[in-house]
Coordinates of C-alpha atoms in Angstrom, one line a residue:
Chain A
M22 CA -6.6 21.4 38.5
N23 CA -3.6 19.3 37.2
K24 CA -3.4 17.6 33.9
E25 CA -4.5 14.2 35.1
Q26 CA -7.6 15.6 36.8
F27 CA -8.4 17.6 33.7
K28 CA -8.1 14.5 31.5
Q29 CA -10.1 12.3 33.9
E30 CA -12.9 14.9 33.9
I31 CA -13.0 15.0 30.1
R32 CA -13.1 11.2 30.0
T33 CA -16.1 11.2 32.3
R34 CA -17.9 13.8 30.4
L35 CA -17.4 12.0 27.1
S36 CA -18.1 8.5 28.5
D37 CA -20.7 8.0 25.7
Y38 CA -18.1 8.2 23.0
S39 CA -15.9 5.4 21.8
D40 CA -12.4 4.8 23.4
E41 CA -10.9 5.9 20.1
D42 CA -12.6 9.2 20.0
I43 CA -11.8 9.9 23.7
N44 CA -8.2 9.0 23.3
K45 CA -7.8 11.1 20.2
A46 CA -9.2 14.1 22.1
L47 CA -7.1 13.4 25.2
E48 CA -3.9 13.2 23.1
F49 CA -4.6 16.6 21.6
Y50 CA -5.2 18.2 25.0
D51 CA -2.2 16.4 26.5
E52 CA 0.0 17.9 23.8
A53 CA -1.6 21.3 24.2
I54 CA -0.8 21.3 27.9
D55 CA 2.7 20.1 27.4
D56 CA 3.4 22.8 24.8
R57 CA 2.1 25.5 27.1
M58 CA 4.3 24.2 29.9
E59 CA 7.3 24.2 27.6
D60 CA 6.5 27.8 26.9
G61 CA 7.0 28.6 30.6
M62 CA 3.6 28.0 32.2
S63 CA 3.1 26.0 35.3
E64 CA 0.9 22.8 34.9
D65 CA -2.1 24.5 36.6
E66 CA -1.7 27.6 34.4
A67 CA -1.5 25.5 31.3
V68 CA -4.6 23.6 32.2
A69 CA -6.5 26.8 33.0
A70 CA -5.5 28.3 29.7
I71 CA -7.0 25.5 27.7
G72 CA -10.5 26.0 29.1
T73 CA -12.7 24.0 31.4
P74 CA -13.4 20.3 30.8
E75 CA -17.1 21.3 30.4
E76 CA -16.2 23.6 27.6
V77 CA -14.0 21.0 26.0
A78 CA -16.7 18.3 26.1
R79 CA -19.4 20.7 25.0
Q80 CA -17.5 21.8 21.9
I81 CA -16.9 18.1 20.9
Q82 CA -20.6 17.3 21.5
M83 CA -21.8 20.4 19.5
D84 CA -19.8 19.1 16.6
T85 CA -21.3 15.6 16.7
P86 CA -24.4 15.1 14.6
I87 CA -27.5 14.3 16.6
T88 CA -27.8 10.8 15.0
T89 CA -24.4 9.9 16.4
L90 CA -25.2 11.3 19.8
V91 CA -28.3 9.2 20.0
K92 CA -26.4 6.1 18.7
N93 CA -23.7 6.6 21.3
K94 CA -26.3 7.0 24.0
V95 CA -28.2 3.9 23.0
K96 CA -25.1 1.8 22.4
G97 CA -23.2 2.8 25.5
K98 CA -19.7 1.5 26.1
G99 CA -18.3 -1.6 24.6
E100 CA -20.0 -4.6 23.2
L101 CA -23.4 -5.7 24.2
K102 CA -23.6 -8.9 26.2
T103 CA -25.7 -11.7 24.8
W104 CA -28.4 -11.4 27.5
Q105 CA -28.6 -7.7 26.8
V106 CA -29.2 -8.4 23.1
V107 CA -31.9 -11.0 24.0
L108 CA -33.5 -8.5 26.4
I109 CA -33.5 -5.8 23.8
I110 CA -35.1 -8.1 21.2
L111 CA -37.7 -9.4 23.7
T112 CA -38.7 -6.0 24.8
A113 CA -38.8 -4.6 21.2
P114 CA -42.6 -4.4 21.2
I115 CA -42.3 -2.1 24.3
W116 CA -39.5 0.3 23.3
F117 CA -40.5 0.3 19.6
G118 CA -44.0 1.5 20.6
L119 CA -42.6 4.0 23.1
G120 CA -40.2 5.3 20.5
I121 CA -42.9 5.8 18.0
A122 CA -45.1 7.4 20.6
L123 CA -42.4 9.8 21.6
L124 CA -41.8 10.8 18.0
S125 CA -45.5 11.3 17.4
I126 CA -45.7 13.5 20.5
I127 CA -42.9 15.7 19.2
F128 CA -44.5 15.7 15.8
S129 CA -47.9 16.6 17.0
I130 CA -46.7 19.4 19.2
V131 CA -45.0 21.0 16.2
V132 CA -48.0 20.4 14.0
T133 CA -50.4 21.9 16.6
I134 CA -48.3 25.0 16.8
L135 CA -48.0 25.3 13.1
S136 CA -51.8 24.8 12.5
L137 CA -52.6 27.5 15.1
V138 CA -50.4 29.9 13.1
F139 CA -52.1 28.8 10.0
A140 CA -55.6 29.2 11.5
F141 CA -54.8 32.7 12.6
M142 CA -53.5 33.6 9.2
V143 CA -56.6 32.2 7.4
T144 CA -58.8 34.1 9.8
M145 CA -56.9 37.3 9.0
A146 CA -57.1 36.7 5.3
A147 CA -60.8 35.9 5.5
L148 CA -61.5 39.2 7.4
I149 CA -59.6 41.2 4.8
A150 CA -61.2 39.4 1.9
S151 CA -64.7 39.6 3.3
G152 CA -64.2 43.3 4.1
I153 CA -63.4 43.9 0.4
G154 CA -66.3 41.7 -0.6
V155 CA -68.8 43.6 1.6
F156 CA -67.4 46.9 0.2
F157 CA -68.4 45.8 -3.3
V158 CA -71.8 44.8 -2.0
S159 CA -72.3 48.4 -0.8
L160 CA -71.2 49.7 -4.2
I161 CA -73.8 47.6 -5.9
A162 CA -76.4 48.7 -3.4
L163 CA -75.5 52.3 -4.1
I164 CA -75.9 51.7 -7.9
A165 CA -79.2 49.9 -7.3
G166 CA -80.4 52.9 -5.4
G167 CA -80.7 51.5 -1.9
G168 CA -79.1 54.4 -0.1
L169 CA -79.4 53.2 3.5
H170 CA -78.4 49.7 2.6
A171 CA -75.3 51.0 0.9
V172 CA -74.3 53.1 3.9
V173 CA -74.8 50.2 6.3
S174 CA -72.8 47.8 4.1
A175 CA -70.0 50.4 3.7
G176 CA -69.8 50.8 7.5
A177 CA -69.7 47.0 7.9
A178 CA -67.0 46.7 5.2
L179 CA -64.8 49.2 7.0
V180 CA -65.2 47.5 10.4
I181 CA -64.4 44.1 9.0
L182 CA -61.4 45.4 6.9
G183 CA -60.2 47.3 9.9
L184 CA -60.3 44.2 12.1
G185 CA -58.4 42.2 9.4
I186 CA -55.7 44.8 9.0
L187 CA -55.4 45.3 12.8
S188 CA -54.9 41.6 13.2
I189 CA -51.8 41.5 10.9
I190 CA -49.4 42.7 13.5
P191 CA -50.3 40.3 16.4
V192 CA -50.7 37.4 13.9
M193 CA -47.3 38.0 12.4
A194 CA -45.8 38.4 15.9
F195 CA -47.5 35.1 16.9
A196 CA -46.1 33.4 13.8
R197 CA -42.5 34.6 14.5
G198 CA -42.9 33.6 18.2
S199 CA -44.1 30.2 17.3
I200 CA -41.2 29.5 15.0
K201 CA -38.9 30.5 17.8
V202 CA -40.7 28.2 20.2
I203 CA -40.5 25.3 17.7
K204 CA -36.8 25.9 17.2
G205 CA -36.2 26.1 21.0
F206 CA -38.2 23.0 21.5
L207 CA -36.2 21.0 18.9
S208 CA -32.9 22.2 20.3
W209 CA -34.2 21.2 23.8
I210 CA -34.8 17.7 22.5
K211 CA -31.3 17.7 21.1
S212 CA -30.0 18.8 24.5
L213 CA -31.5 15.8 26.1
F214 CA -28.9 13.7 24.3
V215 CA -26.1 16.1 25.1
K216 CA -25.1 15.8 28.7
Chain B
M8 CA -19.9 37.8 15.8
D9 CA -22.5 35.5 14.4
I10 CA -21.7 31.9 15.4
Q11 CA -22.0 30.3 12.0
L12 CA -19.8 33.1 10.4
K13 CA -17.2 32.7 13.2
R14 CA -17.1 28.9 12.7
G15 CA -16.4 29.4 9.0
L16 CA -13.8 32.1 9.5
L17 CA -12.0 30.0 12.1
E18 CA -11.7 27.1 9.6
I19 CA -10.2 29.6 7.1
C20 CA -7.8 31.1 9.6
V21 CA -6.6 27.6 10.7
L22 CA -5.9 26.7 7.0
A23 CA -4.2 30.1 6.5
A24 CA -1.9 29.3 9.5
I25 CA -0.7 26.1 7.8
K26 CA -0.7 27.6 4.3
Y27 CA 3.1 27.8 3.9
E28 CA 4.4 25.2 6.4
E29 CA 3.0 22.5 8.6
S30 CA 2.3 23.6 12.2
Y31 CA 1.1 22.1 15.5
G32 CA -1.9 22.9 17.8
Y33 CA -0.3 25.5 20.1
K34 CA 1.5 27.3 17.3
I35 CA -1.7 27.6 15.3
I36 CA -3.4 29.1 18.3
K37 CA -0.6 31.6 18.8
D38 CA -0.5 32.5 15.1
V39 CA -4.3 32.9 14.7
K40 CA -5.0 34.6 18.0
P41 CA -4.2 38.2 16.9
Y42 CA -6.9 37.9 14.3
I43 CA -9.7 35.9 15.9
S44 CA -10.3 34.6 19.4
I45 CA -9.5 30.9 19.5
S46 CA -8.7 28.3 22.2
E47 CA -7.8 24.7 22.2
S48 CA -11.4 23.7 22.9
T49 CA -12.6 25.4 19.7
L50 CA -9.5 24.3 17.7
Y51 CA -9.9 20.6 18.3
P52 CA -13.3 20.2 16.6
I53 CA -12.1 22.4 13.7
L54 CA -9.0 20.4 13.1
K55 CA -11.1 17.2 13.2
R56 CA -13.6 18.7 10.7
L57 CA -10.9 19.9 8.3
E58 CA -9.2 16.5 8.5
E59 CA -12.4 14.7 7.7
A60 CA -13.1 17.1 4.8
G61 CA -9.6 16.2 3.4
C62 CA -8.4 19.8 3.8
L63 CA -5.3 18.8 5.9
N64 CA -3.2 15.8 6.7
V65 CA -1.9 14.9 10.2
R66 CA 1.4 13.3 11.1
S67 CA 2.9 12.6 14.4
A68 CA 6.6 13.4 15.0
E69 CA 8.7 13.3 18.1
H70 CA 9.4 16.4 20.0
N71 CA 11.3 16.5 23.3
G72 CA 10.7 12.8 24.0
R73 CA 6.9 13.0 23.3
L74 CA 4.7 12.9 20.3
R75 CA 3.4 16.1 18.7
K76 CA 0.9 16.2 15.8
Y77 CA 1.7 18.3 12.8
Y78 CA -0.9 19.5 10.4
C79 CA -0.2 20.0 6.7
I80 CA -2.5 21.6 4.2
T81 CA -3.7 19.5 1.2
D82 CA -4.7 20.7 -2.3
V83 CA -8.4 20.5 -1.2
G84 CA -7.4 22.9 1.7
R85 CA -5.7 25.3 -0.7
Q86 CA -8.8 25.3 -3.0
R87 CA -10.9 26.2 0.0
L88 CA -8.6 29.2 0.7
G89 CA -8.9 30.3 -2.9
Q90 CA -12.6 29.9 -2.8
F91 CA -12.7 32.1 0.3
A92 CA -10.7 34.8 -1.4
D93 CA -13.1 34.8 -4.4
E94 CA -16.2 34.9 -2.1
W95 CA -14.7 37.7 -0.2
Q96 CA -14.7 39.9 -3.3
E97 CA -18.5 39.4 -3.4
I98 CA -18.8 40.2 0.3
M99 CA -16.8 43.4 -0.1
S100 CA -19.1 44.7 -2.8
I101 CA -22.1 43.9 -0.5
Y102 CA -20.3 45.7 2.3
N103 CA -19.7 48.8 0.1
Y104 CA -23.4 48.8 -0.8
V105 CA -24.4 48.5 2.9
I106 CA -22.2 51.4 4.1
R107 CA -22.8 53.7 1.1
E108 CA -23.4 57.4 1.8
G109 CA -26.5 59.2 0.6
D110 CA -26.2 62.0 -2.0

């Protein structure tokens, strides 16, 4: 790939950015390629040494805050024409509603996952707490002289406590997994705005 | 290496490369490369970030009939390097704790 192709490719990949941002980046890569050629590389070698246009564009996008990415995406290139502004205002009830709906969907997915985690944790805690509670009941039964009652309660306490303790490992794994899923989900949403 | 850690170290290395005299993109890469892997595609966002943070100034000067950008460290940039040196003391004592031998 020669220098012009390389620069054209970057220009295409960064088309959501302002002309100023694009030109600044291209100046930098222009200079980098010229410097490497001055150092004895051929044009193709110099371009190859810089990295691929994908990599160049990706690094720039990764460094752009998501709010700017969205703004760039929405704004597009150059000034909006009058009819576009009118259209945007006229269709506001539609896209505003859609935007809110989209945000609510994202929010509800995250909340659903988190409440599942919470529900499991509460169940686990309830099992352990009631296991301990039933154990005390059996102690009281023992003191009160109800031998059979005490043995049955103690057995039940052990079973409940055992279930609670056994559930710690899967519940914790589930919690960790969920957090990973949420993180992945949010970065996937960000990736929708990064080409 | 951890991505966040590398990002931070790259910024420090770039500042260190211009610590004594101004430098330009390709020279910074050649100077820093023996210590940490770096390419133009990673250098560009770093320079931009450092400039926005006021850690360096940029000026264009002619070189062989074309323009070349030279990067010059500022006081803020120097402070950043000093801060890194201080923090490193702390990290070294953590490191010693991590690798300590049993009795």
